[in-house]
Coordinates of N, CA and C in Angstrom, one line a residue:
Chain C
X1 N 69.4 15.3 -33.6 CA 69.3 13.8 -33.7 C 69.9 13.3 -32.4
X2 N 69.6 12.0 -31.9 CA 70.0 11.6 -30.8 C 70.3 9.9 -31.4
X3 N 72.0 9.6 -30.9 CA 72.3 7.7 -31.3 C 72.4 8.2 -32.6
X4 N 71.8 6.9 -33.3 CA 72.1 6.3 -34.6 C 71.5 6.6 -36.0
X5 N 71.4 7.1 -36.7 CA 70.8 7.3 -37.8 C 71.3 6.4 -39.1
X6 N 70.7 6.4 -40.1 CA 70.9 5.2 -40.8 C 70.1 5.4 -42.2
X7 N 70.7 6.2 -43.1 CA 69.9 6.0 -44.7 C 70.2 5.2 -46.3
X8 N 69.2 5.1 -46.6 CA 68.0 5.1 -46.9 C 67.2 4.0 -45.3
X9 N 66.2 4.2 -45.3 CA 65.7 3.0 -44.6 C 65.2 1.8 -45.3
X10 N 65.3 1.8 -46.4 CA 64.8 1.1 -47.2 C 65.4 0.9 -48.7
X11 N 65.6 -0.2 -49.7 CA 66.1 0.5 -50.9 C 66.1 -0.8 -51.4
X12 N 65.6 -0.5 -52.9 CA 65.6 -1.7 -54.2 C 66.7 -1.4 -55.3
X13 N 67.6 -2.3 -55.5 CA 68.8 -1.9 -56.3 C 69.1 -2.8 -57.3
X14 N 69.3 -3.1 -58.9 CA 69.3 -3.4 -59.4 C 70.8 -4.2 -59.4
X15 N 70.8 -5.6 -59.4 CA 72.5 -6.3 -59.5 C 73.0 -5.0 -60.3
X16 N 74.5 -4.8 -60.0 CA 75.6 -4.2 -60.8 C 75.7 -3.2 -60.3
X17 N 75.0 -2.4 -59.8 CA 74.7 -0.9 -59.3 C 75.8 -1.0 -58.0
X18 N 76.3 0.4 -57.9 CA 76.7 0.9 -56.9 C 75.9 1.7 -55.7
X19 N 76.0 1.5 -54.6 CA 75.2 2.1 -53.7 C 76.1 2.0 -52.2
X20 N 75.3 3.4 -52.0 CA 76.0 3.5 -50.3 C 75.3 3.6 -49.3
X21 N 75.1 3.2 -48.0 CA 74.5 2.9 -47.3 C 74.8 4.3 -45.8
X22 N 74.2 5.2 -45.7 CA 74.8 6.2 -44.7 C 74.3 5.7 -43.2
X23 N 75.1 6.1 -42.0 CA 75.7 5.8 -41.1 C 76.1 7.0 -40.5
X24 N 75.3 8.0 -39.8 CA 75.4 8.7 -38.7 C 75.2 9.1 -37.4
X25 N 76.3 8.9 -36.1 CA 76.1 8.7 -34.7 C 76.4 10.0 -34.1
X26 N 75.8 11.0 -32.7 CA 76.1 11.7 -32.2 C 76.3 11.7 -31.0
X27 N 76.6 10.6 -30.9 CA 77.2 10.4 -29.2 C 78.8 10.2 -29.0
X28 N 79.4 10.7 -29.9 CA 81.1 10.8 -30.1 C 81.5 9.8 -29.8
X29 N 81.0 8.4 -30.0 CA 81.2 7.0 -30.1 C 82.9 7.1 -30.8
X30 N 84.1 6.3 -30.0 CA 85.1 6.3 -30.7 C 84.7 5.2 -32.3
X31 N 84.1 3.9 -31.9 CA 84.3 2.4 -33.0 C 82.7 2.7 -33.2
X32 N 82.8 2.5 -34.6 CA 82.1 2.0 -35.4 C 81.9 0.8 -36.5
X33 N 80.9 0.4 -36.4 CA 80.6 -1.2 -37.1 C 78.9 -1.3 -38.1
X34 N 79.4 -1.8 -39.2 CA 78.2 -2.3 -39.9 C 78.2 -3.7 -39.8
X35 N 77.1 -4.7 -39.6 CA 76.6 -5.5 -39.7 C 75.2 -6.1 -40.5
X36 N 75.4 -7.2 -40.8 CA 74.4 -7.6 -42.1 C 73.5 -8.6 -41.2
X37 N 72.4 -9.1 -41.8 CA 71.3 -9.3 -40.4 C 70.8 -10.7 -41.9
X38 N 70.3 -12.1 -41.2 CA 70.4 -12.6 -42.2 C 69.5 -13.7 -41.3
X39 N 68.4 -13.8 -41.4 CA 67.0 -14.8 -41.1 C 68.2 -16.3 -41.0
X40 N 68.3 -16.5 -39.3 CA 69.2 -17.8 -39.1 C 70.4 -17.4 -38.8
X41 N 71.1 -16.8 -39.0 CA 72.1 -16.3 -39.4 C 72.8 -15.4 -37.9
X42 N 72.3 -14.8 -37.5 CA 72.0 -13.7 -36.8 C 72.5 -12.7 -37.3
X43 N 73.6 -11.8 -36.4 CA 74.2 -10.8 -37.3 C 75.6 -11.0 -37.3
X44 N 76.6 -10.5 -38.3 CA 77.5 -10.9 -39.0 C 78.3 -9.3 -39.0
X45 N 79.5 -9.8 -38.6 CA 80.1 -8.1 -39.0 C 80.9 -7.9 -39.9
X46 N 80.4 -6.9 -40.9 CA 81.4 -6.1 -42.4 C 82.2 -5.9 -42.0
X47 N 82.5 -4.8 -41.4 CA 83.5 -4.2 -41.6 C 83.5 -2.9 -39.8
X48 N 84.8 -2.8 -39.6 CA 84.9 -1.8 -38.7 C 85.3 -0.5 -38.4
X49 N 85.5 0.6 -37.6 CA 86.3 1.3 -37.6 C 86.5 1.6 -35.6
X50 N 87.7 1.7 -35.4 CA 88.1 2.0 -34.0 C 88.0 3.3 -34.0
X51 N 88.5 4.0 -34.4 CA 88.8 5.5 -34.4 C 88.7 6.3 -35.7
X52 N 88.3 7.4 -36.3 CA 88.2 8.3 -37.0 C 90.0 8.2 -38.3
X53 N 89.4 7.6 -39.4 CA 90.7 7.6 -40.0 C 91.2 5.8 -40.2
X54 N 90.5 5.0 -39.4 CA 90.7 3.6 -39.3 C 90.1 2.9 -39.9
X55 N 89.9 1.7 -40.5 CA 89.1 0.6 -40.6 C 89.6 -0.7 -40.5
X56 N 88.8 -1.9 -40.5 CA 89.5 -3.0 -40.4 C 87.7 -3.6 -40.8
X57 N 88.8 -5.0 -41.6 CA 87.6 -6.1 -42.3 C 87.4 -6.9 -41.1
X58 N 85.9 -7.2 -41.1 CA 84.4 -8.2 -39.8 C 85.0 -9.6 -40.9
X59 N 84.1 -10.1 -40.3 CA 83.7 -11.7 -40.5 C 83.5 -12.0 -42.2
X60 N 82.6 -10.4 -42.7 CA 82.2 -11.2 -44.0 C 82.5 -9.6 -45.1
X61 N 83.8 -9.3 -45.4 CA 83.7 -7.8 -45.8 C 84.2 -7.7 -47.5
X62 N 83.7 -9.1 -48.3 CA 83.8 -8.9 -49.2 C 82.9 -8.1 -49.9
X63 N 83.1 -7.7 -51.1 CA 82.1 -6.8 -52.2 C 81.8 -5.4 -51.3
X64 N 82.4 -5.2 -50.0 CA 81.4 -3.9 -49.4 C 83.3 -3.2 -48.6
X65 N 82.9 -2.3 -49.1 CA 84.1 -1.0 -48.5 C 83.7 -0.1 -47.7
X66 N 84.2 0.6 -46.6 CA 83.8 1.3 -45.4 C 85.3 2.7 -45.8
X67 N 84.7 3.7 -45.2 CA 85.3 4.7 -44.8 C 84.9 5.5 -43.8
X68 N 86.2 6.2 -42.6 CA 85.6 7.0 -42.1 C 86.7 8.3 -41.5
X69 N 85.7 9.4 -42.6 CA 86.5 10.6 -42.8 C 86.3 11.8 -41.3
X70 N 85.8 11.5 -40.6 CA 85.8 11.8 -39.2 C 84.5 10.6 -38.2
X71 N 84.5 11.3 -36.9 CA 83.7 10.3 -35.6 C 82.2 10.2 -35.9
X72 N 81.5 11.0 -36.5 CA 80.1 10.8 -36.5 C 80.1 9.9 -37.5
X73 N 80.7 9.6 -39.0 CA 80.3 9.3 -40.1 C 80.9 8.1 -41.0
X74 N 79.9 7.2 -40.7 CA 80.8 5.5 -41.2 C 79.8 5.0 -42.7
X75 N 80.0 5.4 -43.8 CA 79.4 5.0 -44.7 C 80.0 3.5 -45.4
X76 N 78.8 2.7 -45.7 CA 79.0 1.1 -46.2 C 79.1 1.6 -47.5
X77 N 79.8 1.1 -48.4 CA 79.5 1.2 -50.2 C 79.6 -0.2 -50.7
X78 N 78.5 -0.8 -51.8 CA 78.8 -2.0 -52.2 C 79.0 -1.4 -53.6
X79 N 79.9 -1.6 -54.2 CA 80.6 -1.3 -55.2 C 79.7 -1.5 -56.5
X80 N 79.1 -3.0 -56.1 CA 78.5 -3.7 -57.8 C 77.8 -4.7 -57.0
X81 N 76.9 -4.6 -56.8 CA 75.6 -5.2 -55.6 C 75.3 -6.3 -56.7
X82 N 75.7 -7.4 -55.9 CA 74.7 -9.0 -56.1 C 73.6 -9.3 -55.6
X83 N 73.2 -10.3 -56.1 CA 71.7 -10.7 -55.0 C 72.0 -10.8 -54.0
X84 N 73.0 -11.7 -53.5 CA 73.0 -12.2 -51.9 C 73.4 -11.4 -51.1
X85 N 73.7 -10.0 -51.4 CA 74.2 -8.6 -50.9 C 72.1 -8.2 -49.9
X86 N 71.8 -9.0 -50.7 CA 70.3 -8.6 -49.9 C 69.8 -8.6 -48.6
X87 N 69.8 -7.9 -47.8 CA 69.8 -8.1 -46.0 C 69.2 -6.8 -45.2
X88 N 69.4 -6.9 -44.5 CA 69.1 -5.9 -43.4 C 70.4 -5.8 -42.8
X89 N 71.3 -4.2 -42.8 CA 72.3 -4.0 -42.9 C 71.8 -3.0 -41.2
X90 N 72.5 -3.1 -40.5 CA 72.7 -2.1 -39.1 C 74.0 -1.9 -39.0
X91 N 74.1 -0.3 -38.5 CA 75.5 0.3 -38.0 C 75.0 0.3 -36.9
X92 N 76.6 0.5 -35.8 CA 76.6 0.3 -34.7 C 77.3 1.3 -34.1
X93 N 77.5 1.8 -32.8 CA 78.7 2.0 -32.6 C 79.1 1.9 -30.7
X94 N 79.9 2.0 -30.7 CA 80.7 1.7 -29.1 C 81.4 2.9 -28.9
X95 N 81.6 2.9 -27.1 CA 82.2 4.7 -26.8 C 84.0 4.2 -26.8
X96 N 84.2 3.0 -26.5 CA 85.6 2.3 -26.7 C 85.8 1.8 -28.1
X97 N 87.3 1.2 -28.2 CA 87.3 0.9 -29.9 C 87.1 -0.4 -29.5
X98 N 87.1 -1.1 -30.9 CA 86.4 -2.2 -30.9 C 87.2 -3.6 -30.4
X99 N 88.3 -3.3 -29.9 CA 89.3 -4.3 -29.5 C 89.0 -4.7 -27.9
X100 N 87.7 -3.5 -27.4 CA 87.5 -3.5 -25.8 C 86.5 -4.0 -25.7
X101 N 85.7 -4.7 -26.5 CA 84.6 -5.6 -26.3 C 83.2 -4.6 -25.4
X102 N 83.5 -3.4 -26.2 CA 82.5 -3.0 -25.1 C 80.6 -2.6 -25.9
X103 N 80.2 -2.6 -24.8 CA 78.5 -2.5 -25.3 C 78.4 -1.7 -26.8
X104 N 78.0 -2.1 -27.3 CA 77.1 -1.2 -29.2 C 76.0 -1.3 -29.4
X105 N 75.4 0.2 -29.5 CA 74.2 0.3 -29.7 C 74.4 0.7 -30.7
X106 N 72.9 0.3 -31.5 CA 72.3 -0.3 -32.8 C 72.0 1.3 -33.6
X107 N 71.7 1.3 -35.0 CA 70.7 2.0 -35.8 C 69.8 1.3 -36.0
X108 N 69.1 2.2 -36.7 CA 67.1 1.3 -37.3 C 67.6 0.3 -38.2
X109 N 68.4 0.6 -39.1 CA 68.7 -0.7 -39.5 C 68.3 0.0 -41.4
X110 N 68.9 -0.4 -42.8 CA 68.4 -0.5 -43.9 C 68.5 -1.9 -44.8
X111 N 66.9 -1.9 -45.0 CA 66.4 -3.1 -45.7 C 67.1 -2.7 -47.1
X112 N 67.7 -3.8 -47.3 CA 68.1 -3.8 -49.3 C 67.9 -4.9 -49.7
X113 N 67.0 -4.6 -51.2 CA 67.1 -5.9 -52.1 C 67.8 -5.4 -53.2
X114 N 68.4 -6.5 -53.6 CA 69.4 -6.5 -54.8 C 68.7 -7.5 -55.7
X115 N 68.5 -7.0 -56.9 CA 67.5 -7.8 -57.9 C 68.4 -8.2 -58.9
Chain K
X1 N 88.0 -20.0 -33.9 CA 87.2 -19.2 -34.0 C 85.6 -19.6 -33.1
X2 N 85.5 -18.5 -32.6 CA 84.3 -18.2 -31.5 C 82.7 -18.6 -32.3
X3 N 82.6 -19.4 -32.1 CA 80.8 -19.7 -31.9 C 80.1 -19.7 -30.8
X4 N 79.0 -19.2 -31.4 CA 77.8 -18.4 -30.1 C 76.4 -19.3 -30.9
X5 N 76.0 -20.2 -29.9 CA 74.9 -21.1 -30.7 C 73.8 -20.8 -29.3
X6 N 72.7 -20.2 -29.6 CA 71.6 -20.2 -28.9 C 70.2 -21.7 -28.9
X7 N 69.7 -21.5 -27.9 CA 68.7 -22.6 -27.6 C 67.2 -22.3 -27.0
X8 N 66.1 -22.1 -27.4 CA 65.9 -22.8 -28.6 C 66.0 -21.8 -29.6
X9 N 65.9 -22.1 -30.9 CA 65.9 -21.1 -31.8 C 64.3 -20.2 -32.1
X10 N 63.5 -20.8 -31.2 CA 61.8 -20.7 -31.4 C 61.5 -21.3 -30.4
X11 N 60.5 -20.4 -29.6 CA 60.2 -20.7 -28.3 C 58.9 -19.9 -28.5
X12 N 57.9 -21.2 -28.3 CA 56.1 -20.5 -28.1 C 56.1 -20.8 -26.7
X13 N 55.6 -19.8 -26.0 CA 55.6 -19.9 -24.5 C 53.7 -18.7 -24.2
X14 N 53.1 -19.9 -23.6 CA 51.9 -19.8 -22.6 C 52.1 -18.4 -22.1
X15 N 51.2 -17.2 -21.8 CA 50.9 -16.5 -20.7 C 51.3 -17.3 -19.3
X16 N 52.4 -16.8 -18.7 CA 52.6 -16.9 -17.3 C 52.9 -17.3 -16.3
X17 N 53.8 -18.3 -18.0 CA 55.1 -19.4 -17.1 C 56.6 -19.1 -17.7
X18 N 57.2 -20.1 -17.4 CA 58.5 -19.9 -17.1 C 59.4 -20.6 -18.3
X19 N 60.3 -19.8 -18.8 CA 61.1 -20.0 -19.6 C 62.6 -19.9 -19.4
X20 N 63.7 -20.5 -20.0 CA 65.1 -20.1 -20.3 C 65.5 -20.4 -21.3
X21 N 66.4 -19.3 -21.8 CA 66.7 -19.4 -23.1 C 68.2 -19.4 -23.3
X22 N 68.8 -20.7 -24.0 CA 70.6 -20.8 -23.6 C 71.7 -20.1 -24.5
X23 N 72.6 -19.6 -24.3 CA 73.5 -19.5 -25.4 C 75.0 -19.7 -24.5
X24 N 75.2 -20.8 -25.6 CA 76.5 -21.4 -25.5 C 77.5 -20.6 -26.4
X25 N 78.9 -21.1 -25.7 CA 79.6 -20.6 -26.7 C 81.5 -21.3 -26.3
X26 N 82.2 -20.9 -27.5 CA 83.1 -22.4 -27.8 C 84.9 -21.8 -27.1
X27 N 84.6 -20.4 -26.9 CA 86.2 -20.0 -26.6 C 85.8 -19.1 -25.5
X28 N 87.0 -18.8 -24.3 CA 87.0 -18.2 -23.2 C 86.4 -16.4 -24.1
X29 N 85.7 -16.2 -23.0 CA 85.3 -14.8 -22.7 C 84.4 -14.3 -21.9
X30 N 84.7 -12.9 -21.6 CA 84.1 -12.6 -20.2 C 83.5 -11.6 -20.3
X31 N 82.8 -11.4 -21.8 CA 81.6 -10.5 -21.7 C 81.2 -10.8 -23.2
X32 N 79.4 -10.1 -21.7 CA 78.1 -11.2 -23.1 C 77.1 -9.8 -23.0
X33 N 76.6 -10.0 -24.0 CA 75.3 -8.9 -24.1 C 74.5 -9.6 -24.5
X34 N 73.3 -9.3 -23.8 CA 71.6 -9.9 -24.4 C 71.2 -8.5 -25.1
X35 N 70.5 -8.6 -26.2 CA 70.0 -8.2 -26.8 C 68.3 -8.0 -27.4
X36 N 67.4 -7.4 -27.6 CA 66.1 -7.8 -27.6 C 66.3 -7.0 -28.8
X37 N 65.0 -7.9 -29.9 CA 64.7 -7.0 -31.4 C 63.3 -7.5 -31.7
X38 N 62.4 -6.1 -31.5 CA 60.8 -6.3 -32.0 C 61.1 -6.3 -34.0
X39 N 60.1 -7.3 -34.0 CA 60.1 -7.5 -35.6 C 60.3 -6.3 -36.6
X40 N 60.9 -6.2 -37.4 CA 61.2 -4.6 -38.1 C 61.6 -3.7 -37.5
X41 N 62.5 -4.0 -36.4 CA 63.4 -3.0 -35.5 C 64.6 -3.3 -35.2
X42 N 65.2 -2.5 -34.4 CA 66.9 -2.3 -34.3 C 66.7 -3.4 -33.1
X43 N 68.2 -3.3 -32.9 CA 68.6 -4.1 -31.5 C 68.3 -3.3 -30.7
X44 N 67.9 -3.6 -29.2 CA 68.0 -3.1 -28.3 C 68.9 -4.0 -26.9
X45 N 69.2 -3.3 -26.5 CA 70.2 -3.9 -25.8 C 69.3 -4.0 -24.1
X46 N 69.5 -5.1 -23.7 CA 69.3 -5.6 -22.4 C 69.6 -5.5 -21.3
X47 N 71.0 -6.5 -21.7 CA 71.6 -6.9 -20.3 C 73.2 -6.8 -20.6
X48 N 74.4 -6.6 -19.9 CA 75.6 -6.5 -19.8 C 76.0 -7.4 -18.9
X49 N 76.8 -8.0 -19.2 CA 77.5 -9.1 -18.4 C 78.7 -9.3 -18.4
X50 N 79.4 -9.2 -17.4 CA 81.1 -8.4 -17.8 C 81.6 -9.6 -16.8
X51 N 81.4 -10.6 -15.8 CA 82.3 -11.4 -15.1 C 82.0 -12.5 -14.5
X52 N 82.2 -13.3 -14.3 CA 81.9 -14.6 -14.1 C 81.1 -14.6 -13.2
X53 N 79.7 -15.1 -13.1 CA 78.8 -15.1 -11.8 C 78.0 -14.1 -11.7
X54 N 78.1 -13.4 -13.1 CA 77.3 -11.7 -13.0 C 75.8 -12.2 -13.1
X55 N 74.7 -11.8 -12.5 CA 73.8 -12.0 -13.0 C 72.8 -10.4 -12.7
X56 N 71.8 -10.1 -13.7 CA 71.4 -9.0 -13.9 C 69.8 -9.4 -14.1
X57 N 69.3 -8.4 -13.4 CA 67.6 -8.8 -13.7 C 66.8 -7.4 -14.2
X58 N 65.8 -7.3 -15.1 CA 65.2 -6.8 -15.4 C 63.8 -6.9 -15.4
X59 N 62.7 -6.9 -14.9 CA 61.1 -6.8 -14.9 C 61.5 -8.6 -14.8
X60 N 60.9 -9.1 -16.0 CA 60.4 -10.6 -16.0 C 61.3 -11.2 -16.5
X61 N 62.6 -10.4 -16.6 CA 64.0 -10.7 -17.4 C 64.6 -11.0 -16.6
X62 N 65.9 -12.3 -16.6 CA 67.2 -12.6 -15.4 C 68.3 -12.8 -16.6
X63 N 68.9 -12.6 -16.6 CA 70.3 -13.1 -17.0 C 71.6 -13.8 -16.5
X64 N 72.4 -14.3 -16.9 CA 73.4 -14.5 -15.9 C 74.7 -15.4 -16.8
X65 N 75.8 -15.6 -16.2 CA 76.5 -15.4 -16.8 C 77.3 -16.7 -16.4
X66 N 78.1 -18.4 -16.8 CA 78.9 -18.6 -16.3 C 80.2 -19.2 -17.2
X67 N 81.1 -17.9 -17.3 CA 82.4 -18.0 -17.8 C 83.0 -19.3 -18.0
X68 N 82.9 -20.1 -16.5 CA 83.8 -21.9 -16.7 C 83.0 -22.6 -17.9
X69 N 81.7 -22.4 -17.3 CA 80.8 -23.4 -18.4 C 80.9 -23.0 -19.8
X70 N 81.0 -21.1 -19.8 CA 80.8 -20.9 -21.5 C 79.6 -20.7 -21.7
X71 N 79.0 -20.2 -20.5 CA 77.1 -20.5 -21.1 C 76.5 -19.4 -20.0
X72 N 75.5 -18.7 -20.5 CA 74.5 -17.8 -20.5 C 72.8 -18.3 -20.2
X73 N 72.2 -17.6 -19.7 CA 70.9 -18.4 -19.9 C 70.3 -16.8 -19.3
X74 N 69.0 -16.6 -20.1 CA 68.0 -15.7 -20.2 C 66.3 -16.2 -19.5
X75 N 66.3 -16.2 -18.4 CA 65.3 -16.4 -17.7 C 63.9 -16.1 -17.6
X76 N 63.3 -16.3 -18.4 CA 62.1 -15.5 -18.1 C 60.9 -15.7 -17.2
X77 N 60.1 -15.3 -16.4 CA 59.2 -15.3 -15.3 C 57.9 -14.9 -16.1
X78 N 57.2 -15.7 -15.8 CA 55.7 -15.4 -15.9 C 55.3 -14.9 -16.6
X79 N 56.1 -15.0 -18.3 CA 55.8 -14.7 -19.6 C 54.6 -13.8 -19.4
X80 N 55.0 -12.3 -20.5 CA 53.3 -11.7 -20.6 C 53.6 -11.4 -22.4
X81 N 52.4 -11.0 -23.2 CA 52.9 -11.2 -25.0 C 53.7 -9.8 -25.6
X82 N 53.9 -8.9 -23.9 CA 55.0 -8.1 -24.4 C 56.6 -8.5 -24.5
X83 N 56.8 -9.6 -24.3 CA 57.7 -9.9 -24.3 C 58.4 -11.1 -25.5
X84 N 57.3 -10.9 -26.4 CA 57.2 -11.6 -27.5 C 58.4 -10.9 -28.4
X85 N 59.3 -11.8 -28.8 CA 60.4 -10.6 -29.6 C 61.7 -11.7 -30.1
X86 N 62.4 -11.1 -30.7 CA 63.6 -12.1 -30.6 C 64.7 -12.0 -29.7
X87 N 65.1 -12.4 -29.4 CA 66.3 -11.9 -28.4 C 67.9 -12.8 -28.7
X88 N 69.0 -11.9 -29.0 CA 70.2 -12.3 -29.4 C 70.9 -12.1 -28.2
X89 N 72.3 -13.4 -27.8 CA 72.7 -13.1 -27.5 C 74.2 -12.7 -28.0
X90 N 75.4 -11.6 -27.4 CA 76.2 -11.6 -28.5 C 77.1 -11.7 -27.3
X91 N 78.8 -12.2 -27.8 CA 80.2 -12.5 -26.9 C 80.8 -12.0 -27.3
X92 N 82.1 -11.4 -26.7 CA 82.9 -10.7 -27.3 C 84.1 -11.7 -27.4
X93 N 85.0 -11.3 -28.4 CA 86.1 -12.2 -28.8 C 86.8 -12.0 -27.5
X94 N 88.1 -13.4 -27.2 CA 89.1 -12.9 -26.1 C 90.3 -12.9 -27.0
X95 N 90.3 -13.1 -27.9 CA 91.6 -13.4 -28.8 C 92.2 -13.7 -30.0
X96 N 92.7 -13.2 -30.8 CA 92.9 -13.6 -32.0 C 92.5 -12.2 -32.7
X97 N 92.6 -12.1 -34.6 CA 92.2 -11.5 -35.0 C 90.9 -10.3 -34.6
X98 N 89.7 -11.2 -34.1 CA 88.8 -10.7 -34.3 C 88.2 -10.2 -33.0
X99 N 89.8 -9.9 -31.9 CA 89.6 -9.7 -30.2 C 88.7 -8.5 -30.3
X100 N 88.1 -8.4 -29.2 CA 86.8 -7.3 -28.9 C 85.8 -7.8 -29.7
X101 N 86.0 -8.0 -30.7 CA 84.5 -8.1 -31.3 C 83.8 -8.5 -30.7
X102 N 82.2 -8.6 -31.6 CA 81.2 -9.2 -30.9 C 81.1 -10.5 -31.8
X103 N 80.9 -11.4 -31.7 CA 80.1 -12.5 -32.1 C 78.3 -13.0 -31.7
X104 N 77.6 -13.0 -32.8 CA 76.1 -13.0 -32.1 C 75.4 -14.2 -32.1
X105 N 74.5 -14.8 -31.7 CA 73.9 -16.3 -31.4 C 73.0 -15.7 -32.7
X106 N 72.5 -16.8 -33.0 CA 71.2 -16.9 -34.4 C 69.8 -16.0 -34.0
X107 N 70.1 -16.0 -32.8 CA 68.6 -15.4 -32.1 C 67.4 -16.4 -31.6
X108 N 66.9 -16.0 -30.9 CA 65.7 -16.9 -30.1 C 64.2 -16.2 -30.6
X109 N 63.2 -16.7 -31.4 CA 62.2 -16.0 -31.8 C 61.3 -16.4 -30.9
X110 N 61.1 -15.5 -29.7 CA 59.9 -15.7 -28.7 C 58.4 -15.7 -29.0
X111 N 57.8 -15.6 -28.8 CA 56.0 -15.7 -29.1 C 55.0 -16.4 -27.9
X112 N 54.7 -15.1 -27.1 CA 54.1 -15.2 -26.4 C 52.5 -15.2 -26.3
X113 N 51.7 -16.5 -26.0 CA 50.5 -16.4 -26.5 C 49.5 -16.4 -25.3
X114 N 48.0 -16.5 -25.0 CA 47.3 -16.6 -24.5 C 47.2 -18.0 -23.5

C-alpha cells in the first residue's frame, strides 16, 4: 500500500450501533487526524493524534473516540451513531505533529449513513 | 477563533477565461494550503504557502499569499473543464488551543463549461 488507506469505503448503520472507522498510513507520518466533510460546511476536525500513544479533541469530537496504539494506525469509533453522525469522514496525516501546521495528505475518504 | 470564509462559494466559469477565487481569513497566520477535490474523491493537495508574498503556480493554477491582508486568492487562466472540481482552501492556526491546526474554507464548487 502507498499514503492513506481508509475502511469500509462505504457503510449504512443503524442509530445506536457502534462502529469503527479504520485508518491506515505508510509513510511513517508522525500526526494523525480524522475529519468529517459536511456539504457547506467544509471539513471539520474530530479528533487528533501527534505521535503514537497521543490524542487530543478537533473542533467537533463529541460522540466519536480515537486511539492510537502505534504510527501507521488511527481508528475513529462512534460509540452509539446518530443521524447527524452522517458524513463523509477522511483521515489524514502530516510527517510533523500537528502543532507545526504542516502539509496533510488525505485518504479516500468513508461515506456513512446513520439511519 | 480562526475563520477561513472562501469566495465565491460556486463559480460557473466559460472555457477560456479568467477566474479568482478568495479566501479570507480572521487571525494572523502564515500558512495556507489550496486544496483540489474531484466529486467522490479525497483531497488533493495543490499548493503550499508558507510566507508572506509566496506565490506558487501550477499549469492554469496561481496562488498566492498576503499574510497583512489575511487573504489568499487562486487564480485561474484560461479555464479548461478539467479543472472543474472543488477547491478548499485550508489555514493553519497561529495560536491558542487549536495552534498548528488546519482550519478549512467551505470550498469553491468550480464548473467549467463550454
Amino acid at each position: 500500500i502507498a499514503g492513506i488507506t481508509q475502511a469500509p469505503t462505504s457503510q449504512i448503520l443503524a442509530a445506536g450501533r457502534r462502529m469503527t472507522l479504520r485508518c491506515t498510513q505508510d509513510m511513517r507520518h508522525n500526526a494523525m487526524y480524522w475529519y468529517r466533510q459536511d456539504l457547506g460546511l467544509g471539513l471539520r476536525l474530530i479528533h487528533y493524534s501527534n505521535t503514537a500513544g497521543t490524542t487530543g479533541k478537533g473542533e467537533v469530537p463529541d460522540g466519536y473516540s480515537v486511539s492510537r496504539a502505534n504510527t501507521d494506525d488511527f481508528p475513529l469509533t462512534l460509540a452509539s451513531a446518530v443521524p447527524s453522525q452522517t458524513s463523509v469522514y477522511f483521515c489524514a496525516s502530516s510527517l510533523a505533529g500537528a502543532s507545526s501546521g504542516d502539509e496533510q495528505f488525505f485518504g479516500p475518504g468513508t461515506r456513512l449513513t446513520v439511519l | 477563533e480562526l475563520k477561513v470564509e472562501q469566495n465565491p462559494l460556486f463559480l460557473s466559469m466559460q472555457e477560456g477565461k479568467n477566474y479568482t477565487i478568495y479566501c479570507n481569513y480572521s487571525t494572523t497566520s502564515d500558512r495556507l494550503y489550496w486544496y483540489r477535490q474531484d466529486p467522490g474523491k479525497s483531497l488533493e493537495s495543490l499548493f503550499v504557502l508558507l510566507s508572506n508574498g509566496a506565490v506558487k503556480q501550477e499549469g492554469r493554477l496561481m496562488a498566492s499569499l498576503d499574510t497583512k491582508a489575511r487573504l489568499s486568492t487562486l487564480h485561474i487562466t484560461a479555464a479548461v473543464h478539467d479543472l472543474s472540481a472543488t477547491y478548499f482552501c485550508a489555514v493553519a492556526n497561529a495560536g491558542g488551543t487549536s495552534y498548528g491546526k488546519l482550519t478549512f474554507g467551505q470550498g469553491t464548487i468550480l464548473t467549467v463549461h463550454p
